[in-house]
Amino acid sequence: MSEELLVDRRADGVVLLTLNDPARRNAMSDAMTAAWREVIADLRDDAGLRCVVVTGAGTAFSSGGDLAWIAERGEVEVAPLRDHMLGFYRTWLSIRSLEVPTVAAVNGAAVGAGLCLALACDLRYAAADAKLVAPFTRLGIHPGMAATYLLPEAGGLPLAREMLFTGRVVTGAQAASHGLVNRAVPREEVLDEALGVAAEIAERAPVATRLTKAALADGGQPSLEAALRWESLAQPVTMASDDLAEGIAAQRERRAPRFTGR
């Protein structure tokens, strides 16, 4: 595995992924992108996986995509650029294909595609002084990596418009007030906060958690009736599981449940 992406598999089923190129503020290089593709593919097939946490090494979460290659190539054509960027976007956003909850520990600056990676996670916890910014138009480039979808989904359309039109910086504390992140905490507490939430998720019934994530995908069910139809199918699946019997027994016996995912 590339040294640019560290993988820490924990005994409780939580996996910590650390973008590890602090000298370049964890820019998403080709090597890091290739490593990410491989790791997400492995995690997708991991039956024991319960939750994934993503953070950055050093003082930044990620400075986003590495655009130096565009300057180095000189003149470029649209078709190959489209293919290259679409592959890049899909690789990093593949974290949304995981069936388990994902958590971003935004320990510092999250810029452009780096911000989009954080927004692609189910939950986000940020350093109060972290800088979140979508600087695309300031650079003369259209937003990418689904920024025009992820920002409105997480923070609402008014905030998305302001961030994308102006490229202004939003701090972690400001992001929390808009709902762009779940909570802002002191920088030194960010990873512990995220790992603590991940540990709580890992303790819950795996099948019920995965089905709940599916129910909430892409903003949740489109209507009340759709929610009722989904739940009338998904809830019986969990009612027939060993985990439900264990959950009821644990509650009766006043102990922590030992869920197995069966």
Short mmCIF file of C-alpha atoms in Angstrom, two decimals:
data_model
loop_
_atom_site.label_atom_id
_atom_site.label_comp_id
_atom_site.label_asym_id
_atom_site.label_seq_id
_atom_site.Cartn_x
_atom_site.Cartn_y
_atom_site.Cartn_z
CA MET A 1 0.00 0.00 0.00
CA SER A 2 1.17 3.51 -0.80
CA GLU A 3 2.71 5.48 2.05
CA GLU A 4 0.44 8.34 0.97
CA LEU A 5 -2.58 6.54 2.45
CA LEU A 6 -2.36 4.93 5.89
CA VAL A 7 -4.86 2.23 6.87
CA ASP A 8 -5.45 1.47 10.55
CA ARG A 9 -7.80 -1.50 11.05
CA ARG A 10 -9.12 -1.57 14.59
CA ALA A 11 -10.44 -4.51 16.58
CA ASP A 12 -13.97 -3.06 16.82
CA GLY A 13 -14.46 -3.00 13.04
CA VAL A 14 -13.56 0.68 12.66
CA VAL A 15 -11.03 1.51 9.93
CA LEU A 16 -9.12 4.80 10.05
CA LEU A 17 -7.87 6.11 6.69
CA THR A 18 -5.25 8.87 6.88
CA LEU A 19 -4.29 10.94 3.86
CA ASN A 20 -0.56 11.06 4.42
CA ASP A 21 1.31 13.71 2.46
CA PRO A 22 1.54 16.53 5.02
CA ALA A 23 4.31 18.34 3.15
CA ARG A 24 1.80 19.02 0.36
CA ARG A 25 -1.18 19.34 2.70
CA ASN A 26 -2.43 15.92 1.59
CA ALA A 27 -3.01 16.87 -2.04
CA MET A 28 -4.75 14.09 -3.96
CA SER A 29 -1.87 12.89 -6.11
CA ASP A 30 -2.04 10.05 -8.65
CA ALA A 31 -0.34 7.72 -6.16
CA MET A 32 -2.76 8.61 -3.37
CA THR A 33 -5.70 8.24 -5.74
CA ALA A 34 -4.58 4.78 -6.84
CA ALA A 35 -4.13 3.72 -3.22
CA TRP A 36 -7.58 5.06 -2.34
CA ARG A 37 -9.15 3.07 -5.19
CA GLU A 38 -7.56 -0.14 -3.94
CA VAL A 39 -8.44 0.42 -0.28
CA ILE A 40 -12.10 1.26 -0.93
CA ALA A 41 -12.43 -1.85 -3.11
CA ASP A 42 -11.02 -3.96 -0.27
CA LEU A 43 -13.30 -2.36 2.31
CA ARG A 44 -16.35 -2.93 0.13
CA ASP A 45 -15.79 -6.69 0.51
CA ASP A 46 -14.98 -6.59 4.25
CA ALA A 47 -17.85 -8.30 6.09
CA GLY A 48 -16.43 -7.27 9.46
CA LEU A 49 -16.34 -3.57 8.63
CA ARG A 50 -18.50 -1.40 10.88
CA CYS A 51 -17.43 2.21 10.22
CA VAL A 52 -14.77 4.17 8.31
CA VAL A 53 -13.09 7.37 9.53
CA VAL A 54 -11.12 9.62 7.15
CA THR A 55 -8.63 12.28 8.27
CA GLY A 56 -5.46 14.00 7.14
CA ALA A 57 -1.90 13.89 8.46
CA GLY A 58 -0.37 17.08 9.76
CA THR A 59 -2.27 20.36 9.84
CA ALA A 60 -4.59 19.88 6.84
CA PHE A 61 -7.38 17.51 5.91
CA SER A 62 -6.68 17.87 2.19
CA SER A 63 -5.74 20.71 -0.14
CA GLY A 64 -7.68 18.95 -2.90
CA GLY A 65 -6.75 17.79 -6.36
CA ASP A 66 -3.23 18.24 -7.66
CA LEU A 67 -3.66 20.46 -10.73
CA ALA A 68 0.05 20.89 -11.39
CA TRP A 69 -0.15 18.31 -14.16
CA ILE A 70 -2.44 20.62 -16.17
CA ALA A 71 0.14 23.42 -16.14
CA GLU A 72 2.89 20.97 -17.01
CA ARG A 73 1.03 19.60 -20.02
CA GLY A 74 0.40 22.98 -21.60
CA GLU A 75 -2.46 22.90 -24.09
CA VAL A 76 -5.00 20.17 -23.42
CA GLU A 77 -8.13 18.93 -25.14
CA VAL A 78 -11.55 18.61 -23.53
CA ALA A 79 -12.17 14.90 -24.18
CA PRO A 80 -9.09 13.49 -22.42
CA LEU A 81 -9.49 16.01 -19.60
CA ARG A 82 -13.08 14.87 -19.09
CA ASP A 83 -12.05 11.23 -18.93
CA HIS A 84 -9.24 11.99 -16.50
CA MET A 85 -11.36 14.11 -14.18
CA LEU A 86 -14.34 11.76 -14.22
CA GLY A 87 -12.09 8.88 -13.20
CA PHE A 88 -10.59 11.01 -10.42
CA TYR A 89 -14.01 12.08 -9.12
CA ARG A 90 -15.47 8.59 -9.17
CA THR A 91 -12.47 7.11 -7.42
CA TRP A 92 -12.61 9.49 -4.45
CA LEU A 93 -16.40 9.55 -4.22
CA SER A 94 -16.49 5.74 -4.17
CA ILE A 95 -16.48 6.09 -0.38
CA ARG A 96 -20.22 6.70 -0.79
CA SER A 97 -20.58 3.16 -2.14
CA LEU A 98 -19.60 1.65 1.21
CA GLU A 99 -22.58 0.13 3.03
CA VAL A 100 -21.30 1.21 6.45
CA PRO A 101 -21.38 4.76 7.87
CA THR A 102 -18.39 6.97 7.09
CA VAL A 103 -17.02 9.82 9.21
CA ALA A 104 -14.73 12.71 8.21
CA ALA A 105 -12.42 14.09 10.89
CA VAL A 106 -11.63 17.48 9.33
CA ASN A 107 -8.49 18.32 11.27
CA GLY A 108 -7.54 21.34 9.16
CA ALA A 109 -8.00 22.94 5.77
CA ALA A 110 -10.40 21.14 3.41
CA VAL A 111 -10.08 22.73 0.00
CA GLY A 112 -11.87 22.00 -3.28
CA ALA A 113 -11.92 18.26 -3.89
CA GLY A 114 -10.69 17.81 -0.30
CA LEU A 115 -13.82 19.54 0.94
CA CYS A 116 -15.91 17.36 -1.36
CA LEU A 117 -14.33 14.24 0.11
CA ALA A 118 -15.38 15.36 3.58
CA LEU A 119 -18.88 16.16 2.31
CA ALA A 120 -19.12 12.72 0.73
CA CYS A 121 -18.91 11.15 4.20
CA ASP A 122 -22.07 10.54 6.21
CA LEU A 123 -20.88 12.48 9.27
CA ARG A 124 -18.36 15.30 9.64
CA TYR A 125 -16.54 16.64 12.71
CA ALA A 126 -14.26 19.63 12.19
CA ALA A 127 -11.68 21.66 14.04
CA ALA A 128 -13.32 24.93 15.01
CA ASP A 129 -10.55 26.84 13.22
CA ALA A 130 -10.41 24.57 10.16
CA LYS A 131 -10.78 26.37 6.83
CA LEU A 132 -13.37 24.92 4.45
CA VAL A 133 -13.29 26.45 1.00
CA ALA A 134 -14.46 25.75 -2.57
CA PRO A 135 -12.11 28.09 -4.49
CA PHE A 136 -12.99 26.89 -7.99
CA THR A 137 -14.22 30.15 -9.54
CA ARG A 138 -11.33 32.06 -7.94
CA LEU A 139 -9.02 29.79 -9.93
CA GLY A 140 -10.98 30.16 -13.16
CA ILE A 141 -12.33 26.62 -13.09
CA HIS A 142 -15.85 25.21 -12.80
CA PRO A 143 -16.60 23.34 -9.55
CA GLY A 144 -15.81 19.63 -9.70
CA MET A 145 -16.11 16.37 -7.79
CA ALA A 146 -19.85 16.87 -7.35
CA ALA A 147 -19.41 20.10 -5.39
CA THR A 148 -22.63 21.42 -6.95
CA TYR A 149 -24.46 18.41 -5.46
CA LEU A 150 -22.62 17.79 -2.19
CA LEU A 151 -22.57 21.37 -0.91
CA PRO A 152 -26.34 21.95 -1.28
CA GLU A 153 -27.01 18.47 0.14
CA ALA A 154 -24.99 19.15 3.28
CA GLY A 155 -25.36 22.89 3.89
CA GLY A 156 -28.35 23.99 1.84
CA LEU A 157 -28.54 25.92 -1.41
CA PRO A 158 -27.98 29.46 -0.03
CA LEU A 159 -24.67 28.51 1.60
CA ALA A 160 -23.64 26.46 -1.44
CA ARG A 161 -24.28 29.43 -3.72
CA GLU A 162 -22.26 31.75 -1.52
CA MET A 163 -19.30 29.39 -1.21
CA LEU A 164 -19.24 28.46 -4.90
CA PHE A 165 -19.87 31.97 -6.29
CA THR A 166 -17.39 33.76 -4.02
CA GLY A 167 -14.92 31.07 -2.98
CA ARG A 168 -14.95 32.50 0.54
CA VAL A 169 -13.55 30.56 3.47
CA VAL A 170 -15.90 29.05 6.05
CA THR A 171 -14.41 28.04 9.40
CA GLY A 172 -15.29 24.79 11.13
CA ALA A 173 -17.29 26.73 13.72
CA GLN A 174 -19.24 28.56 11.00
CA ALA A 175 -19.76 25.31 9.11
CA ALA A 176 -21.30 23.76 12.23
CA SER A 177 -23.77 26.64 12.54
CA HIS A 178 -24.92 25.94 8.96
CA GLY A 179 -25.07 22.17 9.39
CA LEU A 180 -22.22 21.68 6.91
CA VAL A 181 -20.48 19.67 9.64
CA ASN A 182 -22.11 17.89 12.57
CA ARG A 183 -19.96 19.51 15.22
CA ALA A 184 -16.92 21.75 15.60
CA VAL A 185 -14.44 21.05 18.39
CA PRO A 186 -10.93 22.18 19.31
CA ARG A 187 -8.40 20.99 16.76
CA GLU A 188 -6.69 18.57 19.14
CA GLU A 189 -10.01 16.82 19.83
CA VAL A 190 -11.20 16.28 16.26
CA LEU A 191 -9.89 12.77 15.66
CA ASP A 192 -10.94 11.54 19.11
CA GLU A 193 -14.42 12.98 18.52
CA ALA A 194 -14.74 11.20 15.18
CA LEU A 195 -13.33 7.92 16.48
CA GLY A 196 -15.65 8.09 19.49
CA VAL A 197 -18.69 8.40 17.23
CA ALA A 198 -17.34 5.61 15.01
CA ALA A 199 -16.95 3.35 18.06
CA GLU A 200 -20.58 4.01 19.00
CA ILE A 201 -21.68 3.11 15.47
CA ALA A 202 -19.55 -0.05 15.56
CA GLU A 203 -21.41 -1.19 18.68
CA ARG A 204 -24.80 -1.06 16.95
CA ALA A 205 -26.43 -3.91 15.02
CA PRO A 206 -24.59 -4.10 11.66
CA VAL A 207 -27.53 -5.14 9.47
CA ALA A 208 -29.83 -2.51 10.95
CA THR A 209 -27.13 0.15 10.54
CA ARG A 210 -26.43 -0.73 6.91
CA LEU A 211 -30.12 -0.74 6.03
CA THR A 212 -30.55 2.61 7.78
CA LYS A 213 -27.70 4.08 5.73
CA ALA A 214 -29.38 2.78 2.56
CA ALA A 215 -32.65 4.43 3.62
CA LEU A 216 -30.92 7.79 4.09
CA ALA A 217 -28.86 7.68 0.88
CA ASP A 218 -29.04 10.73 -1.38
CA GLY A 219 -31.04 12.78 1.10
CA GLY A 220 -33.39 10.09 2.36
CA GLN A 221 -36.66 8.76 0.99
CA PRO A 222 -38.43 10.93 -1.61
CA SER A 223 -41.80 10.81 0.16
CA LEU A 224 -43.60 9.59 3.27
CA GLU A 225 -45.12 6.71 1.31
CA ALA A 226 -41.71 5.68 -0.05
CA ALA A 227 -40.32 5.69 3.51
CA LEU A 228 -43.20 3.51 4.73
CA ARG A 229 -42.72 1.03 1.90
CA TRP A 230 -38.97 0.81 2.50
CA GLU A 231 -39.35 0.42 6.26
CA SER A 232 -42.09 -2.22 5.88
CA LEU A 233 -39.50 -4.32 4.03
CA ALA A 234 -36.32 -3.43 5.89
CA GLN A 235 -37.68 -3.66 9.42
CA PRO A 236 -38.90 -7.29 9.01
CA VAL A 237 -35.41 -8.21 7.78
CA THR A 238 -34.00 -7.06 11.12
CA MET A 239 -36.92 -8.61 13.04
CA ALA A 240 -35.88 -12.01 11.68
CA SER A 241 -32.24 -11.54 12.75
CA ASP A 242 -30.36 -12.97 15.71
CA ASP A 243 -29.27 -9.42 16.49
CA LEU A 244 -32.81 -8.37 17.42
CA ALA A 245 -33.07 -11.21 19.92
CA GLU A 246 -29.67 -10.23 21.31
CA GLY A 247 -30.67 -6.58 21.55
CA ILE A 248 -33.84 -7.40 23.47
CA ALA A 249 -32.00 -9.84 25.75
CA ALA A 250 -29.27 -7.27 26.46
CA GLN A 251 -31.85 -4.63 27.33
CA ARG A 252 -33.66 -7.04 29.64
CA GLU A 253 -30.42 -8.09 31.33
CA ARG A 254 -29.11 -4.51 31.47
CA ARG A 255 -25.87 -5.24 29.65
CA ALA A 256 -24.21 -4.15 26.44
CA PRO A 257 -25.42 -6.15 23.41
CA ARG A 258 -23.03 -8.36 21.47
CA PHE A 259 -24.20 -8.01 17.89
CA THR A 260 -22.87 -10.40 15.25
CA GLY A 261 -24.55 -9.17 12.08
CA ARG A 262 -26.68 -12.29 11.75
#
